Coordinates of C-alpha atoms in Angstrom, one line a residue:
M266 CA 96.3 -57.6 209.8
E267 CA 95.3 -54.0 209.7
R268 CA 93.8 -52.5 212.9
H269 CA 91.1 -49.9 212.0
V270 CA 90.9 -47.4 214.9
N271 CA 88.4 -45.1 213.4
S272 CA 87.5 -47.4 210.2
T273 CA 89.0 -44.9 207.7
V274 CA 91.9 -46.8 206.3
N275 CA 91.2 -48.4 203.0
C276 CA 93.0 -51.8 202.7
L277 CA 93.6 -52.8 199.2
P278 CA 95.8 -55.8 198.6
P279 CA 98.7 -55.1 195.9
N280 CA 97.3 -57.5 193.2
G281 CA 96.7 -54.7 190.6
A282 CA 92.7 -55.5 190.6
G283 CA 90.5 -52.8 190.9
P284 CA 88.0 -52.8 193.8
S285 CA 84.5 -54.4 193.1
I286 CA 82.8 -53.1 196.3
E287 CA 83.6 -50.2 198.2
F288 CA 82.3 -48.8 201.5
R289 CA 82.7 -45.3 202.2
S290 CA 82.3 -44.1 205.6
L291 CA 79.1 -45.9 206.0
V292 CA 77.0 -45.1 208.9
K293 CA 73.5 -46.6 209.8
D294 CA 71.3 -45.2 212.7
Y295 CA 68.1 -46.9 213.8
G296 CA 66.7 -44.1 216.1
E297 CA 69.4 -43.5 218.9
K298 CA 70.8 -46.9 218.3
R299 CA 73.9 -47.0 215.9
A300 CA 74.0 -50.2 213.8
L301 CA 77.1 -49.2 211.6
N302 CA 79.6 -46.8 212.7
N303 CA 81.9 -45.3 209.8
V304 CA 82.8 -48.5 208.0
T305 CA 85.1 -48.1 205.4
F306 CA 86.9 -50.9 203.4
S307 CA 87.2 -52.3 199.7
V308 CA 86.7 -55.7 198.3
M309 CA 88.7 -56.4 195.1
R310 CA 87.5 -57.9 191.8
G311 CA 88.1 -61.7 191.9
E312 CA 87.9 -62.1 195.8
I313 CA 86.0 -64.3 197.9
F314 CA 85.7 -61.9 200.7
G315 CA 84.4 -63.1 204.2
Y316 CA 82.6 -60.8 206.4
V317 CA 82.3 -62.0 209.9
G318 CA 81.1 -60.6 213.4
S319 CA 78.9 -62.0 216.3
N320 CA 75.4 -62.0 216.3
G321 CA 74.3 -58.2 215.9
A322 CA 77.4 -57.0 214.8
G323 CA 75.7 -55.2 211.8
K324 CA 76.6 -57.8 209.1
T325 CA 72.9 -58.1 207.7
T326 CA 72.5 -54.1 208.0
T327 CA 75.6 -53.7 205.7
I328 CA 74.4 -56.4 203.2
K329 CA 70.8 -54.7 203.2
I330 CA 72.5 -51.3 202.2
M331 CA 74.5 -53.2 199.6
T332 CA 71.4 -54.6 198.0
G333 CA 69.3 -51.6 198.3
L334 CA 66.8 -52.6 200.7
I335 CA 67.8 -49.8 203.1
R336 CA 69.5 -46.4 202.9
P337 CA 72.6 -45.5 205.1
S338 CA 72.2 -42.6 207.5
Y339 CA 75.8 -41.2 206.1
G340 CA 78.2 -42.6 203.6
D341 CA 77.7 -44.8 200.5
A342 CA 78.3 -48.3 199.0
V343 CA 79.8 -48.6 195.7
V344 CA 79.3 -51.9 193.9
C345 CA 80.9 -52.2 190.2
G346 CA 81.4 -48.5 190.2
H347 CA 77.6 -47.6 190.8
S348 CA 76.5 -46.1 194.0
I349 CA 73.7 -47.3 195.9
L350 CA 72.6 -43.8 196.5
Q351 CA 72.9 -42.5 192.9
E352 CA 72.4 -45.3 190.6
P353 CA 70.5 -48.2 192.7
L354 CA 69.0 -49.7 189.6
Q355 CA 72.4 -49.9 187.6
L356 CA 73.9 -51.4 190.8
K357 CA 71.3 -54.1 191.3
S358 CA 71.6 -55.2 187.8
K359 CA 75.1 -56.3 188.6
V360 CA 74.3 -58.3 191.9
G361 CA 73.0 -61.6 192.7
Y362 CA 71.7 -61.9 196.4
I363 CA 71.0 -64.8 198.6
P364 CA 69.6 -63.7 201.7
E365 CA 69.7 -65.7 205.1
S366 CA 66.0 -66.4 204.8
G367 CA 65.0 -66.4 201.2
A368 CA 61.7 -65.1 200.5
L369 CA 59.9 -67.1 197.6
F370 CA 56.6 -66.9 195.9
E371 CA 55.5 -70.5 197.3
K372 CA 52.6 -70.9 195.2
L373 CA 55.0 -70.9 192.2
T374 CA 56.7 -73.9 191.1
P375 CA 60.6 -73.3 190.8
R376 CA 60.4 -73.2 186.8
E377 CA 57.9 -70.5 187.2
Y378 CA 59.5 -68.3 189.7
L379 CA 63.1 -68.5 188.0
T380 CA 61.1 -67.6 184.4
S381 CA 59.6 -64.5 186.3
I382 CA 63.1 -63.6 187.8
S383 CA 64.4 -63.7 184.2
R384 CA 61.5 -61.4 183.0
L385 CA 62.4 -58.8 185.6
Y386 CA 66.0 -58.7 184.5
K387 CA 64.8 -58.8 181.1
L388 CA 66.8 -61.5 179.8
P389 CA 66.4 -63.0 176.3
P390 CA 63.7 -66.0 176.9
A391 CA 65.2 -68.5 174.7
E392 CA 68.6 -68.4 176.1
T393 CA 67.1 -68.0 179.7
T394 CA 64.9 -71.1 179.2
Q395 CA 68.3 -73.1 178.6
S396 CA 69.9 -71.7 181.1
I397 CA 67.3 -72.3 183.8
E398 CA 67.1 -75.9 182.9
Q399 CA 71.3 -76.1 183.3
W400 CA 70.8 -74.8 186.7
L401 CA 68.1 -77.0 187.8
E402 CA 70.2 -79.8 186.6
Y403 CA 73.3 -78.5 188.2
F404 CA 71.4 -78.3 191.7
A405 CA 69.6 -81.7 191.3
L406 CA 66.4 -79.8 191.2
A407 CA 65.0 -80.9 187.9
G408 CA 62.9 -83.4 189.1
Q409 CA 61.1 -81.1 191.5
A410 CA 61.1 -78.0 189.1
D411 CA 57.2 -78.3 188.6
L412 CA 56.2 -78.8 192.1
R413 CA 55.0 -75.6 194.0
I414 CA 58.0 -74.1 196.1
G415 CA 56.0 -74.4 199.3
L416 CA 56.1 -78.1 199.0
L417 CA 60.0 -78.1 198.7
S418 CA 62.2 -79.0 201.6
K419 CA 64.3 -75.9 203.3
G420 CA 67.3 -77.2 201.3
N421 CA 65.7 -77.2 197.8
K422 CA 64.0 -73.7 198.6
Q423 CA 67.9 -72.6 199.1
K424 CA 68.8 -74.1 195.9
V425 CA 66.0 -71.9 194.2
C426 CA 67.5 -69.1 195.9
W427 CA 70.8 -69.8 194.5
I428 CA 69.6 -70.0 191.0
S429 CA 67.8 -66.8 190.9
A430 CA 71.0 -64.9 192.0
L431 CA 73.0 -66.6 189.3
L432 CA 70.6 -66.3 186.5
H433 CA 71.4 -62.9 185.3
N434 CA 75.2 -63.8 185.2
P435 CA 76.0 -61.0 187.9
E436 CA 79.2 -59.5 188.5
V437 CA 78.9 -59.6 192.4
L438 CA 77.5 -62.3 194.6
I439 CA 76.3 -61.3 198.1
L440 CA 75.9 -64.1 200.2
D441 CA 74.2 -63.7 203.7
E442 CA 74.5 -67.7 205.4
P443 CA 73.9 -69.3 201.8
L444 CA 74.5 -72.7 202.8
N445 CA 71.5 -73.1 205.3
G446 CA 69.6 -76.2 204.7
L447 CA 72.0 -77.7 201.8
D448 CA 73.8 -81.2 202.3
V449 CA 77.2 -81.9 202.0
E450 CA 77.2 -82.9 198.3
V451 CA 75.6 -79.6 197.5
I452 CA 77.9 -77.5 199.6
S453 CA 80.8 -79.3 198.0
R454 CA 79.6 -78.4 194.3
I455 CA 78.7 -74.9 195.6
K456 CA 82.4 -74.3 196.9
E457 CA 83.6 -75.4 193.5
L458 CA 81.3 -73.1 191.9
M459 CA 82.6 -70.1 193.7
S460 CA 86.1 -71.0 193.0
Y461 CA 85.3 -71.1 189.4
L462 CA 83.4 -67.9 189.6
V463 CA 86.3 -65.8 191.0
S464 CA 88.6 -67.5 188.8
I465 CA 86.8 -65.6 185.9
G466 CA 86.7 -62.5 187.7
K467 CA 83.7 -62.5 189.5
T468 CA 83.3 -61.2 193.1
I469 CA 81.9 -62.9 196.2
F470 CA 80.8 -61.1 199.5
Y471 CA 80.3 -63.8 201.9
S472 CA 78.8 -63.4 205.5
S473 CA 78.6 -66.4 207.7
H474 CA 78.8 -67.6 211.1
L475 CA 80.3 -71.1 209.5
I476 CA 83.7 -70.1 210.3
D477 CA 85.4 -73.1 209.2
V478 CA 83.8 -72.5 205.8
V479 CA 84.9 -68.8 205.7
E480 CA 88.6 -70.0 206.8
K481 CA 88.7 -72.5 203.9
V482 CA 87.1 -70.4 200.9
C483 CA 87.8 -66.8 201.6
T484 CA 90.9 -64.7 200.3
R485 CA 90.4 -62.1 202.9
I486 CA 88.0 -61.1 205.7
A487 CA 86.6 -58.1 207.5
I488 CA 85.7 -58.4 211.2
L489 CA 82.8 -56.4 212.6
H490 CA 82.1 -55.7 216.1
Q491 CA 79.5 -53.6 217.5
G492 CA 79.0 -51.9 214.1
A493 CA 82.6 -50.8 213.9
L494 CA 85.3 -52.3 211.6
L495 CA 88.1 -54.0 213.8
G496 CA 90.3 -54.9 210.9
V497 CA 90.8 -56.4 207.4
G498 CA 93.2 -59.0 206.5
T499 CA 94.0 -62.6 205.1
V500 CA 92.9 -65.5 207.2
D501 CA 96.6 -66.2 207.9
E502 CA 97.2 -62.3 209.1
V503 CA 94.3 -62.6 211.5
R504 CA 95.6 -66.0 212.9
S505 CA 98.9 -64.9 213.1
Y506 CA 98.1 -61.2 214.6
L507 CA 96.4 -63.0 217.6
N508 CA 98.5 -66.1 217.5
S509 CA 95.9 -68.5 217.1
G510 CA 95.5 -72.0 215.5
T511 CA 92.2 -71.5 213.9
L512 CA 90.3 -68.7 212.7
E513 CA 87.5 -69.5 214.9
Q514 CA 89.7 -69.3 217.9
A515 CA 91.3 -66.0 216.7
L516 CA 87.6 -64.6 216.6
L517 CA 86.8 -65.7 219.9
R518 CA 89.8 -63.9 221.3
I519 CA 88.5 -60.8 219.6
W520 CA 84.9 -61.2 220.8
Q521 CA 86.2 -61.7 224.2
G522 CA 88.8 -59.0 224.2
Q523 CA 86.2 -56.3 222.9
G524 CA 83.8 -57.6 225.5
G525 CA 80.2 -57.9 225.6
G526 CA 77.1 -58.2 223.0
S527 CA 76.4 -55.5 220.2
D528 CA 74.0 -52.9 219.7
G529 CA 73.9 -53.8 215.8
R530 CA 71.8 -55.9 213.6

């Protein structure tokens, strides 16, 4: 596992694929508080890339910058060749985003909501109608597609978030605790879906506290602590580096070794 002393090393696996996501000396300050401190690394096309850290490490801040919700104080994030600073609309067209707490229009039905999302992306109506129905079936949501979203369970709301992120066939999926509220059957189906998506060249950026899931599905991981990048490597590299049986044990050693909480978000 590469150790990042000043987070300026760009860790690229030698697989011949180009970077799908690049963080370039990313800094974010909230007043006098530094949430991200010179974060630099790349995610390759066709990876399920894990982004892990303790509460407040800066993971959500990173994701908000990637998705254009906030601007970095310094540095840049580039997704599919588009800078979040220079080409934010082009970048957003390539990205599907599932936030930790999905903000849905709860007076709409899933079908109405997904139709409105398709119009925002200017998708062909006839093809999109068919695609919506297929995704509703895939997520076992067809029977509730005409209920108001406000009446749905947390898990079914999360399914709507998944469909809205997938509807425009994005090149990159950005996932922030994407399994919240979902049952075992749906989680299993989503794992299969993620494997399929990366097999056809999509890229998944996966942030979660469910370390056992990260360990099973991610190609590589980046470890964030107090806004700074501690290292990037495969799960096996992280476990071997710290002589730990599981990724969770390895990360606990890192948090304890670094000490304390975090000033990030």
